[in-house]
Coordinates of C-alpha atoms and ligand atoms in Angstrom, one line a residue:
M14 CA -39.6 -34.8 30.6
D15 CA -40.4 -32.1 28.0
F16 CA -37.7 -29.8 26.8
A17 CA -38.9 -26.6 28.5
L18 CA -39.1 -28.4 31.9
F19 CA -35.7 -30.0 31.3
C20 CA -34.2 -26.5 30.5
T21 CA -35.7 -25.1 33.7
R22 CA -34.3 -27.9 35.7
V23 CA -30.9 -27.4 34.1
D24 CA -31.0 -23.7 35.0
I25 CA -31.8 -24.5 38.7
L26 CA -29.1 -27.2 38.7
L27 CA -26.6 -24.7 37.2
L28 CA -27.4 -22.4 40.1
L29 CA -26.9 -25.2 42.6
L30 CA -23.6 -26.2 41.0
L31 CA -22.5 -22.6 41.1
L32 CA -23.2 -22.6 44.8
I33 CA -21.1 -25.7 45.1
A34 CA -18.3 -24.1 43.0
L35 CA -18.2 -20.9 45.0
C36 CA -18.9 -22.3 48.4
S37 CA -17.0 -25.6 48.2
P38 CA -15.0 -25.3 51.4
C39 CA -18.2 -24.5 53.3
K40 CA -19.7 -28.0 53.0
F41 CA -23.0 -26.1 52.8
I42 CA -25.4 -29.0 52.2
Q43 CA -26.6 -29.9 55.6
S44 CA -29.6 -31.9 54.6
P45 CA -30.7 -33.6 51.4
I46 CA -31.5 -31.2 48.6
H47 CA -34.0 -32.5 46.0
F48 CA -33.6 -31.1 42.6
G49 CA -36.1 -32.7 40.3
P50 CA -34.7 -36.2 39.7
L51 CA -31.4 -35.4 41.5
N52 CA -31.0 -35.9 45.3
F53 CA -27.9 -34.2 46.7
H54 CA -27.0 -35.4 50.1
Q55 CA -24.8 -33.9 52.7
T56 CA -21.4 -35.3 53.0
T57 CA -21.5 -38.8 54.5
N58 CA -18.7 -40.7 56.3
T59 CA -18.3 -43.1 53.4
S60 CA -17.9 -40.4 50.7
S61 CA -14.5 -39.3 52.3
L62 CA -13.5 -42.8 53.4
D63 CA -11.9 -45.7 51.6
F64 CA -10.3 -49.1 52.5
G65 CA -6.8 -47.4 52.7
R66 CA -7.8 -45.1 55.6
I67 CA -4.9 -42.8 54.7
V68 CA -6.7 -40.0 52.7
F69 CA -10.0 -38.5 53.9
D70 CA -11.0 -35.8 51.4
S71 CA -14.6 -34.5 51.9
P72 CA -16.8 -33.6 49.0
S73 CA -19.3 -30.7 49.1
A74 CA -22.2 -32.9 48.1
V75 CA -23.0 -36.5 47.4
L76 CA -25.3 -37.7 44.6
R77 CA -27.1 -41.0 44.9
P78 CA -28.5 -41.4 41.4
Q79 CA -31.4 -43.7 40.6
S80 CA -30.5 -43.8 36.9
P81 CA -27.6 -43.1 34.5
K82 CA -29.7 -40.2 33.2
E83 CA -29.2 -38.3 36.5
I84 CA -25.4 -38.8 36.1
S85 CA -25.7 -37.5 32.6
L86 CA -27.7 -34.4 33.7
L87 CA -25.2 -33.6 36.3
L88 CA -22.1 -33.9 34.1
A89 CA -23.8 -32.1 31.1
S90 CA -24.7 -29.2 33.4
L91 CA -21.1 -29.0 34.8
S92 CA -19.7 -29.0 31.3
A93 CA -22.2 -26.4 30.1
S94 CA -20.4 -23.5 31.7
S95 CA -16.8 -22.8 32.3
S96 CA -17.8 -21.3 35.7
F97 CA -17.9 -24.8 37.1
N98 CA -14.4 -25.7 35.9
K99 CA -13.4 -26.3 39.5
V100 CA -16.3 -28.6 40.4
T101 CA -15.0 -32.1 40.2
V102 CA -16.9 -35.4 40.3
A103 CA -15.8 -38.8 41.5
A104 CA -17.8 -42.0 41.0
R105 CA -17.5 -44.1 44.2
G106 CA -18.0 -47.8 43.7
A107 CA -17.3 -49.8 46.8
G108 CA -14.7 -47.4 48.0
H109 CA -12.0 -50.0 48.2
S110 CA -9.2 -47.8 46.9
I111 CA -6.2 -47.2 49.1
H112 CA -5.2 -43.5 48.4
G113 CA -8.5 -41.6 48.0
Q114 CA -8.9 -42.4 44.3
A115 CA -12.7 -42.3 44.6
Q116 CA -12.8 -39.1 46.6
A117 CA -13.5 -35.6 45.4
L118 CA -12.2 -32.8 47.7
D119 CA -14.9 -30.1 47.7
G120 CA -16.5 -31.7 44.7
I121 CA -19.3 -34.1 44.2
V122 CA -19.2 -37.8 44.9
I123 CA -21.6 -40.1 43.0
E124 CA -22.3 -43.2 45.1
M125 CA -22.8 -45.8 42.4
D126 CA -24.4 -48.4 44.7
S127 CA -27.7 -46.3 44.5
L128 CA -28.2 -47.3 40.9
P129 CA -30.7 -50.2 40.6
S130 CA -28.5 -53.3 40.5
A131 CA -30.7 -55.3 38.1
I132 CA -28.5 -58.1 36.6
S133 CA -29.7 -59.8 33.4
I134 CA -28.1 -63.1 32.3
H135 CA -28.1 -64.2 28.6
R136 CA -27.2 -67.8 27.9
G137 CA -25.4 -68.1 24.6
G138 CA -25.7 -71.0 22.3
E139 CA -24.5 -71.6 18.8
S140 CA -25.4 -68.0 18.2
G141 CA -22.9 -66.5 20.6
S142 CA -21.3 -66.3 24.0
S143 CA -23.2 -66.1 27.3
Y144 CA -23.0 -62.8 29.1
A145 CA -24.4 -60.7 31.9
D146 CA -25.6 -57.1 31.7
V147 CA -24.8 -55.5 35.1
S148 CA -24.9 -52.0 36.6
G149 CA -21.5 -50.3 37.1
G150 CA -22.3 -50.0 40.7
A151 CA -23.1 -53.6 41.3
L152 CA -20.7 -55.8 43.3
W153 CA -19.0 -58.8 41.8
I154 CA -20.5 -61.0 44.5
E155 CA -24.0 -60.0 43.3
L156 CA -23.1 -61.0 39.8
L157 CA -21.7 -64.3 41.0
R158 CA -24.9 -65.1 43.0
E159 CA -27.1 -64.2 40.1
S160 CA -25.2 -65.9 37.3
L161 CA -24.8 -69.1 39.3
K162 CA -28.6 -69.5 39.3
F163 CA -28.1 -70.1 35.5
G164 CA -25.1 -72.4 36.0
L165 CA -22.9 -69.6 34.6
A166 CA -20.2 -67.3 36.0
P167 CA -17.7 -64.6 34.8
R168 CA -14.4 -66.1 33.7
S169 CA -12.0 -63.6 35.4
W170 CA -12.1 -62.4 39.0
T171 CA -10.6 -60.4 41.7
D172 CA -9.6 -62.2 44.9
Y173 CA -12.2 -60.2 46.9
L174 CA -15.8 -59.9 45.5
Y175 CA -17.2 -57.0 47.4
L176 CA -15.8 -54.6 44.8
S177 CA -17.9 -52.8 42.2
V178 CA -17.9 -53.8 38.6
G179 CA -17.2 -50.2 37.5
G180 CA -14.4 -49.8 40.1
T181 CA -12.4 -52.9 39.0
L182 CA -13.0 -52.3 35.3
S183 CA -11.5 -48.8 35.9
N184 CA -8.3 -50.5 37.0
A185 CA -7.9 -54.0 35.5
G186 CA -9.3 -56.6 37.9
I187 CA -6.8 -59.4 38.4
S188 CA -6.6 -62.7 40.2
G189 CA -5.5 -66.3 39.7
Q190 CA -7.5 -66.7 36.5
T191 CA -5.8 -63.8 34.7
F192 CA -3.0 -65.9 33.2
K193 CA -5.8 -67.9 31.4
H194 CA -8.5 -65.4 30.6
G195 CA -6.8 -62.1 30.9
P196 CA -7.9 -59.4 33.5
Q197 CA -11.5 -58.5 34.0
I198 CA -11.1 -55.7 31.4
S199 CA -10.3 -58.4 28.8
N200 CA -13.6 -60.0 29.4
V201 CA -16.0 -57.2 28.6
L202 CA -18.2 -57.1 25.5
Q203 CA -19.9 -53.7 25.8
L204 CA -20.2 -50.7 28.2
D205 CA -22.6 -47.9 28.8
V206 CA -20.6 -44.9 29.8
V207 CA -21.5 -41.3 30.7
T208 CA -18.6 -39.2 29.5
G209 CA -17.3 -36.1 31.4
K210 CA -19.4 -34.1 28.9
G211 CA -22.5 -35.8 30.1
E212 CA -23.0 -37.9 26.9
Q213 CA -24.5 -41.3 27.4
V214 CA -22.7 -43.7 25.0
T215 CA -22.9 -47.4 24.4
C216 CA -19.5 -48.6 23.3
S217 CA -17.8 -51.9 22.4
P218 CA -14.7 -53.0 20.5
T219 CA -16.6 -52.1 17.3
E220 CA -18.8 -49.2 18.4
S221 CA -17.3 -46.0 19.8
S222 CA -14.3 -48.2 20.4
E223 CA -12.0 -45.3 21.5
L224 CA -14.2 -44.7 24.5
F225 CA -14.6 -48.4 25.2
F226 CA -10.8 -49.0 25.4
A227 CA -10.2 -45.7 27.2
A228 CA -12.7 -46.5 30.0
L229 CA -11.2 -50.0 30.6
G230 CA -8.3 -49.5 33.0
G231 CA -9.0 -45.7 32.6
L232 CA -8.9 -44.9 36.3
G233 CA -12.4 -43.2 36.0
Q234 CA -10.9 -40.4 33.8
F235 CA -13.0 -40.6 30.7
G236 CA -16.5 -41.4 31.9
I237 CA -18.6 -43.2 34.4
I238 CA -19.4 -46.8 33.6
T239 CA -23.1 -47.3 34.3
R240 CA -23.5 -50.8 32.7
A241 CA -21.1 -53.5 31.6
R242 CA -21.7 -56.6 29.5
I243 CA -19.5 -59.3 31.1
L244 CA -18.6 -62.5 29.3
L245 CA -19.7 -65.7 31.2
Q246 CA -18.7 -69.3 31.0
D247 CA -20.2 -72.5 32.4
A248 CA -19.6 -72.6 36.2
P249 CA -18.0 -75.7 37.7
Q250 CA -19.8 -77.2 40.7
K251 CA -16.6 -77.6 42.6
V252 CA -13.0 -76.6 42.6
K253 CA -9.9 -78.7 43.5
W254 CA -7.8 -76.2 45.5
V255 CA -4.1 -77.1 45.9
R256 CA -1.3 -75.5 48.0
A257 CA 2.4 -76.5 47.7
F258 CA 5.3 -75.1 49.8
Y259 CA 8.8 -74.1 48.7
D260 CA 12.0 -73.1 50.4
D261 CA 13.7 -71.7 47.3
F262 CA 12.5 -68.7 45.3
D263 CA 13.7 -69.8 41.9
T264 CA 12.1 -73.2 42.2
F265 CA 8.9 -71.5 43.3
T266 CA 8.7 -69.2 40.3
Q267 CA 9.8 -71.9 37.9
D268 CA 6.8 -74.0 39.1
Q269 CA 4.5 -71.1 38.9
E270 CA 5.6 -70.5 35.3
L271 CA 5.1 -74.2 34.6
L272 CA 1.5 -74.0 35.8
V273 CA 0.6 -71.0 33.7
S274 CA 2.0 -72.8 30.7
M275 CA -0.8 -75.4 31.1
P276 CA -4.0 -73.4 30.7
D277 CA -5.9 -76.4 29.4
A278 CA -5.4 -78.2 32.7
V279 CA -5.1 -75.4 35.3
D280 CA -7.8 -72.8 36.0
Y281 CA -6.2 -70.6 38.6
V282 CA -2.6 -69.8 39.8
E283 CA -1.5 -67.6 42.6
G284 CA 1.2 -67.7 45.3
F285 CA 2.5 -65.9 48.3
I286 CA 5.6 -65.4 50.4
V287 CA 5.5 -67.1 53.8
L288 CA 7.2 -64.3 55.8
N289 CA 6.4 -65.5 59.3
E290 CA 4.0 -67.6 61.4
H291 CA 1.4 -64.9 61.2
S292 CA 1.4 -64.8 57.4
L293 CA 1.2 -68.6 57.2
H294 CA -1.8 -68.7 59.5
S295 CA -3.7 -65.6 58.2
S296 CA -3.3 -66.7 54.5
S297 CA -4.7 -70.1 55.4
L298 CA -7.9 -69.1 57.2
A299 CA -10.1 -70.1 54.3
F300 CA -8.1 -73.2 53.2
P301 CA -9.9 -76.1 54.9
S302 CA -7.0 -78.4 55.2
H303 CA -4.7 -79.1 58.1
L304 CA -1.2 -77.9 57.1
R305 CA 1.7 -79.8 58.6
F306 CA 4.1 -77.3 57.3
T307 CA 6.1 -75.9 60.2
P308 CA 9.0 -73.9 58.7
E309 CA 12.1 -72.8 60.6
F310 CA 12.2 -69.1 60.1
H311 CA 15.5 -68.7 62.1
S312 CA 18.2 -70.8 60.6
E313 CA 22.0 -70.7 61.1
G314 CA 21.8 -67.1 62.4
S315 CA 19.8 -65.7 59.5
Y316 CA 16.1 -65.2 58.8
R317 CA 14.5 -67.5 56.1
V318 CA 11.3 -67.0 54.2
Y319 CA 9.3 -69.7 52.4
Y320 CA 6.9 -69.6 49.5
C321 CA 3.5 -71.1 48.7
I322 CA 2.0 -71.8 45.3
E323 CA -1.8 -72.0 45.1
F324 CA -3.4 -73.5 42.1
A325 CA -6.9 -74.7 41.3
I326 CA -8.7 -77.0 38.9
H327 CA -12.4 -76.6 38.1
D328 CA -14.4 -79.7 38.7
H329 CA -17.5 -79.9 36.5
Q330 CA -18.2 -83.3 38.0
L331 CA -18.2 -85.0 34.6
E332 CA -17.5 -88.7 34.5
S333 CA -14.9 -88.0 31.8
T334 CA -12.6 -86.0 34.0
D335 CA -10.9 -87.3 37.1
V336 CA -9.7 -84.1 38.8
E337 CA -7.7 -86.0 41.4
R338 CA -5.8 -87.7 38.6
V339 CA -5.1 -84.3 37.0
V340 CA -3.7 -82.9 40.2
T341 CA -1.4 -86.0 40.6
Q342 CA -0.2 -85.6 37.0
I343 CA 0.6 -81.9 37.5
S344 CA 2.2 -82.3 40.9
R345 CA 4.6 -84.9 39.6
K346 CA 6.1 -82.2 37.4
M347 CA 6.5 -79.8 40.3
S348 CA 9.5 -79.4 42.7
H349 CA 7.9 -78.3 46.0
V350 CA 9.2 -79.4 49.4
P351 CA 8.5 -83.1 49.4
S352 CA 5.2 -84.1 51.0
H353 CA 4.1 -80.5 51.4
L354 CA 1.4 -80.4 48.9
Y355 CA -2.1 -80.1 50.2
S356 CA -5.4 -80.3 48.3
V357 CA -9.0 -79.9 49.2
E358 CA -12.3 -79.8 47.2
V359 CA -14.6 -76.9 47.9
S360 CA -17.7 -75.4 46.2
Y361 CA -17.0 -73.0 43.4
F362 CA -18.8 -70.2 45.4
D363 CA -16.8 -70.8 48.5
F364 CA -13.6 -70.8 46.5
L365 CA -14.3 -67.5 44.8
D366 CA -15.6 -65.9 48.1
R367 CA -12.6 -67.1 50.2
V368 CA -11.4 -63.7 51.2
R369 CA -14.7 -63.0 52.8
M370 CA -13.8 -65.5 55.5
E371 CA -10.6 -63.6 56.2
E372 CA -12.6 -60.4 56.3
T373 CA -14.9 -61.8 58.9
V374 CA -12.1 -63.0 61.1
L375 CA -10.2 -59.7 60.8
R376 CA -13.4 -57.7 61.5
S377 CA -14.0 -59.8 64.7
R378 CA -10.5 -58.7 65.8
A379 CA -11.1 -55.1 64.9
L380 CA -8.3 -55.4 62.2
W381 CA -10.3 -54.8 59.1
E382 CA -11.1 -51.1 59.5
V383 CA -7.5 -50.0 60.0
P384 CA -5.1 -48.2 57.6
H385 CA -3.9 -50.3 54.7
P386 CA -0.6 -49.1 53.2
W387 CA -0.7 -51.4 50.2
L388 CA 1.7 -51.5 47.3
N389 CA 1.0 -53.4 44.1
M390 CA 3.5 -53.7 41.2
F391 CA 3.7 -55.4 37.9
V392 CA 7.2 -56.8 37.6
P393 CA 8.8 -58.2 34.4
K394 CA 10.0 -61.8 34.8
S395 CA 13.6 -60.7 34.2
G396 CA 13.5 -58.4 37.3
I397 CA 11.4 -60.6 39.7
G398 CA 14.4 -62.0 41.6
E399 CA 15.9 -58.6 42.2
F400 CA 12.5 -57.1 43.1
K401 CA 11.9 -59.8 45.7
D402 CA 15.3 -59.1 47.3
L403 CA 14.6 -55.3 47.2
L404 CA 11.2 -55.9 48.9
L405 CA 12.5 -58.2 51.6
D406 CA 15.3 -55.7 52.4
N407 CA 12.6 -53.0 53.0
I408 CA 9.8 -54.7 54.9
S409 CA 11.2 -56.5 58.0
P410 CA 9.7 -60.0 57.3
A411 CA 9.6 -61.0 60.9
D412 CA 7.0 -58.5 62.0
F413 CA 5.1 -58.0 58.7
E414 CA 1.3 -58.1 59.2
G415 CA -0.7 -59.0 56.1
L416 CA -0.1 -60.9 52.9
L417 CA 2.6 -60.7 50.3
L418 CA 1.1 -62.0 47.0
I419 CA 3.2 -62.9 44.0
Y420 CA 2.1 -64.7 40.8
P421 CA 2.7 -64.7 37.1
L422 CA 0.5 -63.2 34.4
L423 CA 0.8 -63.5 30.6
R424 CA 1.1 -60.3 28.6
D425 CA -0.7 -61.5 25.5
K426 CA -4.0 -61.8 27.6
W427 CA -4.1 -58.0 27.9
D428 CA -5.5 -55.7 25.2
A429 CA -2.9 -53.0 24.4
N430 CA -5.7 -50.7 23.4
S431 CA -7.0 -50.4 27.0
S432 CA -5.8 -47.7 29.3
A433 CA -4.1 -50.2 31.7
V434 CA -0.4 -49.7 32.1
L435 CA 2.0 -52.7 32.0
P436 CA 5.8 -52.7 32.3
D437 CA 7.6 -51.9 29.1
G438 CA 10.2 -54.4 30.3
G439 CA 13.0 -51.8 29.5
G440 CA 13.4 -53.1 26.0
R441 CA 12.5 -56.6 27.1
S442 CA 8.8 -56.2 26.1
E443 CA 9.0 -59.4 24.2
E444 CA 8.9 -61.1 27.7
Q445 CA 5.6 -62.9 27.8
V446 CA 5.6 -63.5 31.6
M447 CA 5.3 -60.7 34.1
Y448 CA 4.5 -60.9 37.8
I449 CA 2.0 -59.1 40.0
V450 CA 3.3 -58.5 43.5
G451 CA 0.9 -57.3 46.2
V452 CA 2.2 -56.0 49.5
L453 CA -1.1 -56.2 51.3
R454 CA -0.3 -55.0 54.8
S455 CA -2.4 -53.7 57.6
A456 CA -1.3 -51.1 60.1
N457 CA -3.0 -51.9 63.3
P458 CA -3.1 -48.5 65.2
A459 CA -2.4 -50.4 68.5
T460 CA 1.0 -51.3 67.2
C461 CA 1.6 -49.0 64.3
A462 CA 0.4 -45.4 64.9
A463 CA 0.6 -42.4 62.6
H464 CA 4.4 -42.0 62.4
C465 CA 4.8 -45.8 61.9
L466 CA 2.2 -45.6 59.1
Q467 CA 4.1 -42.8 57.4
D468 CA 7.3 -44.8 57.7
L469 CA 5.7 -47.8 55.9
L470 CA 4.4 -45.5 53.2
R471 CA 7.9 -44.0 52.8
R472 CA 9.4 -47.5 52.5
H473 CA 6.9 -48.4 49.8
R474 CA 7.7 -45.3 47.9
R475 CA 11.4 -46.2 48.1
V476 CA 10.7 -49.7 46.8
A477 CA 8.4 -48.4 44.0
Q478 CA 11.0 -45.9 43.0
A479 CA 13.8 -48.4 42.9
A480 CA 11.7 -50.9 41.1
T481 CA 10.6 -48.6 38.3
D482 CA 14.3 -48.1 37.4
P483 CA 14.8 -49.6 34.0
R484 CA 17.0 -52.3 35.5
I485 CA 13.8 -53.9 37.0
G486 CA 11.3 -52.1 34.9
A487 CA 8.2 -52.5 37.2
K488 CA 5.0 -50.4 37.0
Q489 CA 2.6 -49.8 39.9
Y490 CA -0.9 -51.2 39.8
L491 CA -3.6 -49.1 41.6
A492 CA -1.1 -46.3 41.7
R493 CA -1.5 -42.9 43.2
H494 CA 1.3 -40.7 42.0
P495 CA 1.8 -37.3 43.7
S496 CA 2.5 -35.2 40.5
Q497 CA 1.6 -35.1 36.9
G498 CA 5.2 -35.6 36.0
Q499 CA 5.2 -38.9 37.8
W500 CA 2.0 -39.9 36.1
Q501 CA 3.6 -39.1 32.8
D502 CA 6.5 -41.4 33.7
H503 CA 4.0 -44.1 34.8
F504 CA 2.2 -44.0 31.4
G505 CA 5.5 -43.7 29.5
R506 CA 4.9 -44.0 25.7
H507 CA 1.1 -44.2 26.4
W508 CA 0.9 -40.8 28.1
D509 CA 0.1 -38.9 24.9
R510 CA -2.8 -41.3 24.1
F511 CA -4.1 -40.9 27.7
V512 CA -4.0 -37.1 27.4
A513 CA -5.7 -37.2 24.0
R514 CA -8.5 -39.4 25.3
K515 CA -8.9 -37.0 28.3
A516 CA -9.3 -34.1 25.9
L517 CA -11.9 -36.0 23.9
F518 CA -14.1 -37.4 26.7
D519 CA -13.5 -35.1 29.7
P520 CA -12.0 -31.9 28.4
L521 CA -12.7 -29.9 31.6
S522 CA -11.1 -32.6 33.8
I523 CA -14.1 -33.0 35.9
L524 CA -13.8 -36.7 36.6
A525 CA -12.0 -38.7 39.2
P526 CA -9.9 -36.0 40.8
G527 CA -8.8 -38.4 43.5
Q528 CA -6.4 -40.0 41.1
G529 CA -4.5 -36.8 41.0
I530 CA -3.6 -37.0 37.3
F531 CA -5.2 -33.9 35.8
P532 CA -5.9 -30.7 37.7
P533 CA -9.4 -29.5 37.0
T534 CA -8.4 -26.8 34.5
Y535 CA -5.7 -28.8 32.8
A536 CA -7.6 -29.6 29.6
S537 CA -9.2 -26.2 29.2
S538 CA -5.9 -24.3 29.7
S539 CA -3.9 -26.5 27.4
Ligands
FAD31 P1 -13.6 -47.4 44.2 O1 -12.5 -47.4 45.2 O2 -14.9 -47.0 44.6 O3 -13.1 -46.5 42.9 C1 -11.9 -46.8 42.3 C2 -11.7 -45.8 41.1 O4 -12.6 -46.1 40.1 C3 -12.0 -44.3 41.5 O5 -11.1 -43.5 40.7 C4 -13.4 -44.1 41.1 O6 -13.7 -42.8 40.8 C5 -13.5 -45.0 39.9 N1 -14.8 -45.6 39.7 C6 -15.6 -46.2 40.5 N2 -16.7 -46.7 40.0 C7 -16.6 -46.2 38.7 C8 -17.5 -46.4 37.6 N3 -18.7 -47.0 37.7 N4 -17.1 -45.8 36.4 C9 -16.0 -45.1 36.3 N5 -15.1 -45.0 37.3 C10 -15.4 -45.5 38.5 N6 -7.9 -55.6 42.7 C11 -7.6 -56.6 41.8 O7 -7.3 -56.3 40.6 N7 -7.5 -57.9 42.2 C12 -7.8 -58.3 43.5 O8 -7.7 -59.4 43.8 C13 -8.1 -57.3 44.4 N8 -8.4 -57.6 45.7 C14 -8.7 -56.6 46.5 C15 -9.1 -56.9 47.9 C16 -9.4 -56.0 48.8 C17 -9.8 -56.4 50.2 C18 -9.4 -54.6 48.4 C19 -9.7 -53.5 49.4 C20 -9.1 -54.2 47.1 C21 -8.7 -55.2 46.1 N9 -8.4 -54.9 44.8 C22 -8.1 -55.9 43.9 C23 -8.3 -53.5 44.4 C24 -9.6 -53.1 43.7 O9 -9.8 -53.8 42.5 C25 -9.6 -51.6 43.5 O10 -9.4 -50.9 44.6 C26 -11.0 -51.2 42.9 O11 -10.9 -49.8 42.5 C27 -12.0 -51.4 43.9 O12 -13.3 -51.2 43.4 P2 -14.2 -50.2 44.1 O13 -15.6 -50.4 43.5 O14 -14.1 -50.3 45.6 O15 -13.6 -48.8 43.5

């Protein structure tokens, strides 16, 4: 495009954006408006919807870009004039946030799935590591499928793969591999980012590194990730998948910590609390083994819960490694309930895609598209016992619907330069082990209507508040705090760095309004 034509288009775009700014509550775009390369759509159902089904903020317009340039044009135009200070923009990946984080009330939602999802795989050799270049809007399942064609796969995952690359990299991306390889944000070599000012920047740990680390775990505040270079490793053919049951919390966590201390042997460690029959059954849908574990939840007049460790070992099907023998050696060191260790071998793909099976079953029972009042917290090792008691006091284990995940992570696998927030540990920051606890519950409207949902959310707030007290020292993951003061507490000593990065890369606070961290005029008025 020549410069004169570009300027004309920018002028028209400015006019359009002014309309959005002035007329934002009117939702005036009734049919797609084509502006040169930019196609603005009328508000769609998905642009004001997420997995949480708790917040439904409608934008004024939706952009479905065909290239990063379009995103750059939009953001550069918004930044060009202070008249548009109030127009906000949210990238929407797969929309699997819980509290409207990818929404933009009366602003513009950019649906990232419209970017071409071309994935290119580069096999390393002596000259370097293998990696994939992938669009920020691509899903992890797409990257898995493509990389497996080359016998490769990313090292670090989330449990569920129908999440976007840009979405999980804006948070952290954690799963059972995190103790070994760090979160997904520790496995990125390079990013293309369009900043809030519309600049297209390629960044890495050595090139524009401030933007690189800001964007990783940056909650979409500094720029829109349009491409990520993800580290790959040789993919195993199969996975030995093991589950062991416990009736004592301390023994359960000791064994989890034992497993994460053996990264040469173990490839994946997670675990969950068995709260009731339902949680035992629903968490085992994808685990293809007959469990003979039949716990007594009511015992001597009180309610008992149980625990399950899940670990896995990659099987590259080499003659030199006998995976069965490795499991036997490891399990001899564990202290699970005798004879309640179960193991199965599944394909690597099926193992990574295991939550899809749960999704399919829940969808068939109309239990997937329901509200999800989730709470996720990082808890220092020293506070995990107290946190577990606090949680069980607040959730009514007998009628809990969903999953209660709990597993250890190792602090030194996280890069302190990234924007992700971990517990300070209340002066115990030398503690290497911390836990991620996920209260992943569903609120079936048939049994839990609006007031019940509000009650669950209130309880979660109570737990989160008590757990962030320095005695436990926890931090929320995937948080949505209601005020800037609470965000400031959340970031703690990293708040000043976060604000400085915002001033540098998105000074008008255009981006990711759904996180509720910076009001649109915050940067310009400060
Ligand atoms: P969205 O909800 O679309 O966006 C999240 C935030 O990122 C928003 O602020 C948005 O504006 C911003 N954003 C989106 N795309 C971009 C981009 N390209 N550039 C910059 N900012 C962007 N998390 C884990 O860590 N581990 C898990 O195992 C895990 N399992 C999950 C299972 C399910 C069923 C669900 C619903 C969620 C799970 N999550 C997990 C949480 C998930 O990682 C986050 O909700 C993540 O944000 C989802 O990605 P998304 O593409 O849906 O993001």
